Amino acid sequence: MGIGADIPMNILITESPSENGYIESLIQAYSKAGHTVICDAYNFYFSNFKPDILHIHWPERLYKWCPLQNVEPIDIYSIIKERLLWYKSNGAKIVHTIHNLKPHEHENPFEEKIYRLVMTYADVLVHHCANSVDQLIAKYPDASNKINIICPHGDYLIHYKYINQSDARQQLGIPQEKTTILNFGRQRPYKNEKFIGEVFAKLNLPAKHLLIAGQFANPGGNFASRLYFHARNKIRTNFKHSQHKYIYHNIATTDLPAILCSADIVFVGQRQGLNSGLLALAATYSKPVVCPDIGCFSESLSGWQHNTYEAGNISDATKALLEMCHQVETIKQAGQGLDNSQWLAEHSWDKHAATILDTVKQISR
């Protein structure tokens, strides 16, 4: 019979709310639209809940971060395939949001095989930008036969709290007069912390300050390397530096406002990638962004103040960052603030959810 325009639907999301407000924001938007939502990968495997929509995000949740991690790969593949077929046979439309083109910390061909499996059974592929569609089809040509829709990465208003910049800096021990450049998030190798430091060192700006905040997750490949990072990070975090501050631990959501409000600019350094929630977080907090021109990065900041640079190019990144520093200083001297209302309107979760729901309703008629 199909799903009518005003009939409430049952939705199963294969994720659970976490410190990253993405999933919770999506759940709230689906619920606000009048639909019933349950979540978690365990329900994907062990529940007899028959949803109208099965919404899959990171496929890793189904084989690597959840219940089947001790099962042999061939069995995991078969079990996931059986469950996808069960949902399809019970009338579910499968929606898959493309966060990455390949698994996190890609280890073997089997993982990519799971990515292909999820896409094979998906009815709708959700992208955060148009470039994501092109890149996905280039890597997985069969994706061109799917319904590909664009839903910009939503805001992080769920975590938003305004703190006066002066108060935020006092709380964190950051100099008031400096132009503070923030690199935020779990410090994995691909985040290019070394690159961030090299660009900052070349930045010809006397009143500059670099804030790196996020759990350090780059232990190195051997004992000597791990020992080095342990000692280095201990020195960095325990001793005061005139131009740097390092916060090497997991950042609770309650600590987010102080860190974001203390910053003038958010600086992103990775060489490759498709999406970054940090960009949406920065725009939510009205912070200008300097980032590499890769994936969805520039498109996700459309309508917001940002500069891009060639990924991995120290000179280009330094130039882009210096230009943004001057722009920020001009804005401060004029006593003006940045208005992110247009960006927030275009990136609302209500709009995000509505696009997905409308697409599913159309293909269910």
CSV table of N, CA, C and O in Angstrom, one decimal, residues 60-148:
chain,number,residue,atom,x,y,z
A,60,GLU,N,30.9,0.2,10.0
A,60,GLU,CA,31.7,-0.4,11.0
A,60,GLU,C,30.9,-0.9,12.2
A,60,GLU,O,31.3,-1.8,12.9
A,61,ARG,N,29.9,-0.1,12.5
A,61,ARG,CA,29.1,-0.4,13.7
A,61,ARG,C,28.5,-1.9,13.6
A,61,ARG,O,28.3,-2.5,14.6
A,62,LEU,N,28.3,-2.4,12.4
A,62,LEU,CA,27.7,-3.7,12.2
A,62,LEU,C,28.7,-4.8,12.3
A,62,LEU,O,28.3,-6.0,12.5
A,63,TYR,N,30.0,-4.6,12.2
A,63,TYR,CA,30.9,-5.7,12.2
A,63,TYR,C,32.1,-5.5,13.1
A,63,TYR,O,32.8,-6.4,13.4
A,64,LYS,N,32.4,-4.2,13.5
A,64,LYS,CA,33.7,-3.9,14.1
A,64,LYS,C,33.5,-3.3,15.5
A,64,LYS,O,34.3,-3.5,16.4
A,65,TRP,N,32.5,-2.6,15.7
A,65,TRP,CA,32.3,-1.8,16.9
A,65,TRP,C,31.1,-2.4,17.8
A,65,TRP,O,30.6,-1.7,18.6
A,66,CYS,N,30.7,-3.6,17.5
A,66,CYS,CA,29.5,-4.1,18.1
A,66,CYS,C,29.6,-5.6,18.3
A,66,CYS,O,30.7,-6.2,18.4
A,67,PRO,N,28.5,-6.3,18.4
A,67,PRO,CA,28.4,-7.6,18.9
A,67,PRO,C,29.1,-8.7,18.2
A,67,PRO,O,29.3,-9.8,18.8
A,68,LEU,N,29.4,-8.6,17.0
A,68,LEU,CA,29.9,-9.7,16.2
A,68,LEU,C,31.4,-9.7,16.0
A,68,LEU,O,32.0,-10.3,15.1
A,69,GLN,N,32.2,-8.9,16.9
A,69,GLN,CA,33.6,-8.7,16.6
A,69,GLN,C,34.4,-10.0,16.8
A,69,GLN,O,35.5,-10.1,16.4
A,70,ASN,N,33.9,-11.0,17.5
A,70,ASN,CA,34.6,-12.3,17.7
A,70,ASN,C,34.2,-13.4,16.7
A,70,ASN,O,34.6,-14.5,16.8
A,71,VAL,N,33.4,-13.0,15.7
A,71,VAL,CA,32.9,-14.0,14.7
A,71,VAL,C,33.8,-13.9,13.5
A,71,VAL,O,34.3,-12.8,13.2
A,72,GLU,N,34.0,-15.0,12.8
A,72,GLU,CA,34.8,-15.0,11.6
A,72,GLU,C,34.3,-14.1,10.5
A,72,GLU,O,33.0,-14.0,10.4
A,73,PRO,N,35.1,-13.5,9.8
A,73,PRO,CA,34.7,-12.6,8.7
A,73,PRO,C,33.6,-13.1,7.8
A,73,PRO,O,32.6,-12.5,7.5
A,74,ILE,N,33.8,-14.4,7.3
A,74,ILE,CA,32.8,-14.9,6.4
A,74,ILE,C,31.4,-15.1,7.1
A,74,ILE,O,30.4,-14.9,6.4
A,75,ASP,N,31.4,-15.3,8.3
A,75,ASP,CA,30.1,-15.5,9.1
A,75,ASP,C,29.5,-14.1,9.3
A,75,ASP,O,28.3,-13.9,9.2
A,76,ILE,N,30.3,-13.1,9.6
A,76,ILE,CA,29.8,-11.7,9.8
A,76,ILE,C,29.2,-11.3,8.5
A,76,ILE,O,28.1,-10.7,8.5
A,77,TYR,N,29.8,-11.5,7.4
A,77,TYR,CA,29.3,-11.1,6.1
A,77,TYR,C,27.9,-11.7,5.9
A,77,TYR,O,26.9,-11.1,5.5
A,78,SER,N,27.8,-13.0,6.1
A,78,SER,CA,26.6,-13.8,5.9
A,78,SER,C,25.5,-13.3,6.8
A,78,SER,O,24.3,-13.1,6.4
A,79,ILE,N,25.8,-13.0,8.1
A,79,ILE,CA,24.8,-12.6,9.1
A,79,ILE,C,24.3,-11.2,8.7
A,79,ILE,O,23.1,-11.0,8.7
A,80,ILE,N,25.2,-10.3,8.3
A,80,ILE,CA,24.7,-9.0,7.9
A,80,ILE,C,23.8,-9.0,6.7
A,80,ILE,O,22.8,-8.4,6.6
A,81,LYS,N,24.2,-9.9,5.7
A,81,LYS,CA,23.5,-10.0,4.5
A,81,LYS,C,22.1,-10.6,4.8
A,81,LYS,O,21.0,-10.1,4.3
A,82,GLU,N,22.0,-11.6,5.7
A,82,GLU,CA,20.7,-12.2,6.1
A,82,GLU,C,19.8,-11.2,6.7
A,82,GLU,O,18.6,-11.1,6.5
A,83,ARG,N,20.4,-10.3,7.6
A,83,ARG,CA,19.6,-9.3,8.3
A,83,ARG,C,19.1,-8.3,7.3
A,83,ARG,O,17.9,-7.9,7.4
A,84,LEU,N,19.9,-7.9,6.4
A,84,LEU,CA,19.5,-6.9,5.4
A,84,LEU,C,18.3,-7.5,4.6
A,84,LEU,O,17.3,-6.8,4.3
A,85,LEU,N,18.5,-8.7,4.2
A,85,LEU,CA,17.4,-9.4,3.4
A,85,LEU,C,16.1,-9.5,4.3
A,85,LEU,O,15.0,-9.4,3.7
A,86,TRP,N,16.3,-9.8,5.6
A,86,TRP,CA,15.1,-9.9,6.4
A,86,TRP,C,14.4,-8.5,6.5
A,86,TRP,O,13.1,-8.5,6.4
A,87,TYR,N,15.1,-7.4,6.6
A,87,TYR,CA,14.4,-6.1,6.7
A,87,TYR,C,13.8,-5.8,5.3
A,87,TYR,O,12.6,-5.3,5.3
A,88,LYS,N,14.4,-6.1,4.2
A,88,LYS,CA,13.8,-5.9,2.9
A,88,LYS,C,12.6,-6.7,2.7
A,88,LYS,O,11.6,-6.2,2.2
A,89,SER,N,12.6,-8.0,3.2
A,89,SER,CA,11.4,-8.8,3.0
A,89,SER,C,10.3,-8.4,3.8
A,89,SER,O,9.1,-8.8,3.5
A,90,ASN,N,10.6,-7.6,4.9
A,90,ASN,CA,9.5,-7.1,5.7
A,90,ASN,C,9.1,-5.7,5.4
A,90,ASN,O,8.5,-5.0,6.3
A,91,GLY,N,9.5,-5.2,4.2
A,91,GLY,CA,9.0,-4.0,3.7
A,91,GLY,C,9.8,-2.7,4.1
A,91,GLY,O,9.4,-1.6,3.8
A,92,ALA,N,11.0,-2.9,4.7
A,92,ALA,CA,11.8,-1.7,5.1
A,92,ALA,C,12.5,-1.1,3.9
A,92,ALA,O,12.9,-1.8,3.0
A,93,LYS,N,12.5,0.2,3.9
A,93,LYS,CA,13.4,0.9,3.0
A,93,LYS,C,14.7,1.2,3.7
A,93,LYS,O,14.7,1.7,4.8
A,94,ILE,N,15.8,0.8,3.0
A,94,ILE,CA,17.1,1.0,3.7
A,94,ILE,C,17.8,2.3,3.2
A,94,ILE,O,17.9,2.5,2.0
A,95,VAL,N,18.1,3.1,4.2
A,95,VAL,CA,18.8,4.4,3.9
A,95,VAL,C,20.2,4.3,4.5
A,95,VAL,O,20.4,3.8,5.6
A,96,HIS,N,21.1,4.7,3.7
A,96,HIS,CA,22.5,4.6,4.1
A,96,HIS,C,23.2,6.0,4.0
A,96,HIS,O,23.2,6.5,2.9
A,97,THR,N,23.6,6.6,5.1
A,97,THR,CA,24.3,7.9,5.0
A,97,THR,C,25.8,7.7,4.8
A,97,THR,O,26.4,6.9,5.5
A,98,ILE,N,26.3,8.3,3.8
A,98,ILE,CA,27.7,8.2,3.4
A,98,ILE,C,28.6,9.1,4.2
A,98,ILE,O,28.7,10.3,3.8
A,99,HIS,N,29.2,8.7,5.2
A,99,HIS,CA,30.1,9.5,6.0
A,99,HIS,C,31.5,9.4,5.5
A,99,HIS,O,32.3,10.4,5.6
A,100,ASN,N,31.9,8.2,5.0
A,100,ASN,CA,33.2,8.0,4.5
A,100,ASN,C,33.2,7.1,3.3
A,100,ASN,O,32.2,6.4,3.0
A,101,LEU,N,34.2,7.2,2.5
A,101,LEU,CA,34.3,6.3,1.3
A,101,LEU,C,34.9,5.0,1.6
A,101,LEU,O,34.8,4.0,0.8
A,102,LYS,N,35.6,4.9,2.7
A,102,LYS,CA,36.1,3.6,3.1
A,102,LYS,C,36.1,3.5,4.6
A,102,LYS,O,35.9,4.5,5.3
A,103,PRO,N,36.3,2.3,5.2
A,103,PRO,CA,36.2,2.2,6.6
A,103,PRO,C,37.2,3.0,7.4
A,103,PRO,O,38.3,3.3,6.9
A,104,HIS,N,36.8,3.4,8.6
A,104,HIS,CA,37.8,4.0,9.5
A,104,HIS,C,39.0,3.0,9.7
A,104,HIS,O,38.8,1.8,10.0
A,105,GLU,N,40.2,3.6,9.7
A,105,GLU,CA,41.4,2.8,9.9
A,105,GLU,C,41.3,1.5,9.2
A,105,GLU,O,41.4,0.4,9.7
A,106,HIS,N,41.1,1.6,7.9
A,106,HIS,CA,41.0,0.5,6.9
A,106,HIS,C,42.0,-0.6,7.1
A,106,HIS,O,43.2,-0.3,7.1
A,107,GLU,N,41.6,-1.8,7.3
A,107,GLU,CA,42.6,-2.9,7.7
A,107,GLU,C,42.7,-3.9,6.6
A,107,GLU,O,43.8,-4.5,6.4
A,108,ASN,N,41.6,-4.3,6.0
A,108,ASN,CA,41.7,-5.4,5.0
A,108,ASN,C,40.5,-5.3,4.0
A,108,ASN,O,39.5,-4.6,4.2
A,109,PRO,N,40.6,-6.0,2.9
A,109,PRO,CA,39.6,-6.0,1.8
A,109,PRO,C,38.2,-6.4,2.3
A,109,PRO,O,37.2,-6.0,1.8
A,110,PHE,N,38.1,-7.2,3.4
A,110,PHE,CA,36.8,-7.6,3.9
A,110,PHE,C,36.0,-6.4,4.3
A,110,PHE,O,34.8,-6.4,4.1
A,111,GLU,N,36.6,-5.4,4.9
A,111,GLU,CA,35.9,-4.3,5.4
A,111,GLU,C,35.2,-3.5,4.2
A,111,GLU,O,34.1,-3.1,4.3
A,112,GLU,N,36.0,-3.4,3.2
A,112,GLU,CA,35.4,-2.7,2.0
A,112,GLU,C,34.2,-3.5,1.4
A,112,GLU,O,33.3,-3.0,0.8
A,113,LYS,N,34.4,-4.9,1.6
A,113,LYS,CA,33.3,-5.8,1.1
A,113,LYS,C,32.0,-5.5,1.8
A,113,LYS,O,30.9,-5.5,1.2
A,114,ILE,N,32.1,-5.2,3.1
A,114,ILE,CA,30.9,-4.9,3.9
A,114,ILE,C,30.3,-3.6,3.5
A,114,ILE,O,29.1,-3.4,3.4
A,115,TYR,N,31.2,-2.6,3.2
A,115,TYR,CA,30.7,-1.3,2.6
A,115,TYR,C,29.9,-1.5,1.4
A,115,TYR,O,28.8,-1.0,1.2
A,116,ARG,N,30.4,-2.4,0.5
A,116,ARG,CA,29.7,-2.7,-0.8
A,116,ARG,C,28.4,-3.4,-0.5
A,116,ARG,O,27.4,-3.1,-1.2
A,117,LEU,N,28.4,-4.3,0.5
A,117,LEU,CA,27.2,-5.0,0.8
A,117,LEU,C,26.1,-4.1,1.2
A,117,LEU,O,24.9,-4.2,0.8
A,118,VAL,N,26.4,-3.2,2.1
A,118,VAL,CA,25.4,-2.2,2.6
A,118,VAL,C,24.8,-1.4,1.5
A,118,VAL,O,23.6,-1.2,1.4
A,119,MET,N,25.7,-0.9,0.6
A,119,MET,CA,25.3,-0.1,-0.5
A,119,MET,C,24.4,-0.9,-1.5
A,119,MET,O,23.5,-0.4,-2.1
A,120,THR,N,24.7,-2.2,-1.6
A,120,THR,CA,24.0,-3.1,-2.5
A,120,THR,C,22.5,-3.1,-2.1
A,120,THR,O,21.6,-3.1,-3.0
A,121,TYR,N,22.3,-3.2,-0.8
A,121,TYR,CA,20.9,-3.4,-0.4
A,121,TYR,C,20.2,-2.0,0.0
A,121,TYR,O,19.0,-2.0,0.3
A,122,ALA,N,20.9,-1.0,-0.1
A,122,ALA,CA,20.3,0.3,0.3
A,122,ALA,C,19.4,0.8,-0.9
A,122,ALA,O,19.7,0.6,-2.0
A,123,ASP,N,18.3,1.5,-0.5
A,123,ASP,CA,17.4,2.1,-1.4
A,123,ASP,C,17.8,3.5,-1.7
A,123,ASP,O,17.6,4.0,-2.8
A,124,VAL,N,18.3,4.2,-0.6
A,124,VAL,CA,18.6,5.6,-0.7
A,124,VAL,C,20.0,5.8,-0.1
A,124,VAL,O,20.3,5.3,1.0
A,125,LEU,N,20.8,6.5,-0.8
A,125,LEU,CA,22.1,6.9,-0.3
A,125,LEU,C,22.1,8.4,0.0
A,125,LEU,O,21.8,9.2,-0.9
A,126,VAL,N,22.4,8.8,1.2
A,126,VAL,CA,22.4,10.1,1.7
A,126,VAL,C,23.8,10.7,1.7
A,126,VAL,O,24.7,10.1,2.3
A,127,HIS,N,24.0,11.9,1.1
A,127,HIS,CA,25.3,12.5,1.0
A,127,HIS,C,25.2,13.9,1.7
A,127,HIS,O,24.2,14.5,1.7
A,128,HIS,N,26.4,14.3,2.2
A,128,HIS,CA,26.4,15.7,2.8
A,128,HIS,C,26.8,16.8,1.8
A,128,HIS,O,26.8,17.9,2.1
A,129,CYS,N,27.1,16.4,0.5
A,129,CYS,CA,27.4,17.4,-0.5
A,129,CYS,C,27.4,16.7,-1.9
A,129,CYS,O,27.4,15.5,-2.0
A,130,ALA,N,27.4,17.5,-2.9
A,130,ALA,CA,27.3,17.0,-4.3
A,130,ALA,C,28.6,16.2,-4.6
A,130,ALA,O,28.6,15.2,-5.3
A,131,ASN,N,29.7,16.7,-4.2
A,131,ASN,CA,31.0,16.1,-4.4
A,131,ASN,C,31.1,14.7,-3.9
A,131,ASN,O,31.7,13.8,-4.4
A,132,SER,N,30.4,14.4,-2.8
A,132,SER,CA,30.3,13.1,-2.2
A,132,SER,C,29.7,12.1,-3.2
A,132,SER,O,30.1,11.0,-3.3
A,133,VAL,N,28.7,12.5,-3.9
A,133,VAL,CA,28.0,11.7,-4.9
A,133,VAL,C,29.0,11.3,-6.0
A,133,VAL,O,29.1,10.1,-6.3
A,134,ASP,N,29.7,12.2,-6.5
A,134,ASP,CA,30.7,12.0,-7.6
A,134,ASP,C,31.8,11.0,-7.1
A,134,ASP,O,32.2,10.1,-7.8
A,135,GLN,N,32.3,11.3,-5.9
A,135,GLN,CA,33.4,10.5,-5.3
A,135,GLN,C,33.0,9.1,-5.1
A,135,GLN,O,33.7,8.1,-5.3
A,136,LEU,N,31.7,8.9,-4.5
A,136,LEU,CA,31.2,7.6,-4.2
A,136,LEU,C,31.1,6.8,-5.5
A,136,LEU,O,31.5,5.6,-5.6
A,137,ILE,N,30.5,7.4,-6.5
A,137,ILE,CA,30.3,6.6,-7.8
A,137,ILE,C,31.6,6.3,-8.5
A,137,ILE,O,31.7,5.2,-9.1
A,138,ALA,N,32.6,7.2,-8.3
A,138,ALA,CA,33.9,6.9,-8.9
A,138,ALA,C,34.5,5.6,-8.2
A,138,ALA,O,35.2,4.8,-8.9
A,139,LYS,N,34.3,5.5,-6.9
A,139,LYS,CA,34.9,4.4,-6.2
A,139,LYS,C,34.0,3.1,-6.3
A,139,LYS,O,34.4,2.0,-6.3
A,140,TYR,N,32.6,3.3,-6.2
A,140,TYR,CA,31.7,2.2,-6.3
A,140,TYR,C,30.7,2.5,-7.4
A,140,TYR,O,29.6,3.1,-7.2
A,141,PRO,N,31.0,2.2,-8.6
A,141,PRO,CA,30.2,2.5,-9.8
A,141,PRO,C,28.7,2.1,-9.7
A,141,PRO,O,27.8,2.8,-10.2
A,142,ASP,N,28.4,1.0,-9.0
A,142,ASP,CA,27.0,0.6,-8.8
A,142,ASP,C,26.2,1.6,-8.0
A,142,ASP,O,24.9,1.5,-8.1
A,143,ALA,N,26.8,2.5,-7.3
A,143,ALA,CA,26.1,3.5,-6.6
A,143,ALA,C,25.3,4.4,-7.5
A,143,ALA,O,24.3,5.1,-7.1
A,144,SER,N,25.7,4.5,-8.8
A,144,SER,CA,25.0,5.3,-9.7
A,144,SER,C,23.5,4.8,-10.0
A,144,SER,O,22.7,5.6,-10.5
A,145,ASN,N,23.3,3.6,-9.7
A,145,ASN,CA,21.9,3.0,-9.9
A,145,ASN,C,21.0,3.2,-8.7
A,145,ASN,O,19.9,2.8,-8.7
A,146,LYS,N,21.6,3.8,-7.6
A,146,LYS,CA,20.8,4.1,-6.4
A,146,LYS,C,20.2,5.5,-6.5
A,146,LYS,O,20.5,6.3,-7.3
A,147,ILE,N,19.3,5.7,-5.5
A,147,ILE,CA,18.8,7.1,-5.4
A,147,ILE,C,19.7,7.8,-4.4
A,147,ILE,O,19.9,7.5,-3.3
A,148,ASN,N,20.4,8.8,-5.0
A,148,ASN,CA,21.4,9.6,-4.2
A,148,ASN,C,20.8,11.0,-3.9
A,148,ASN,O,20.4,11.7,-4.9
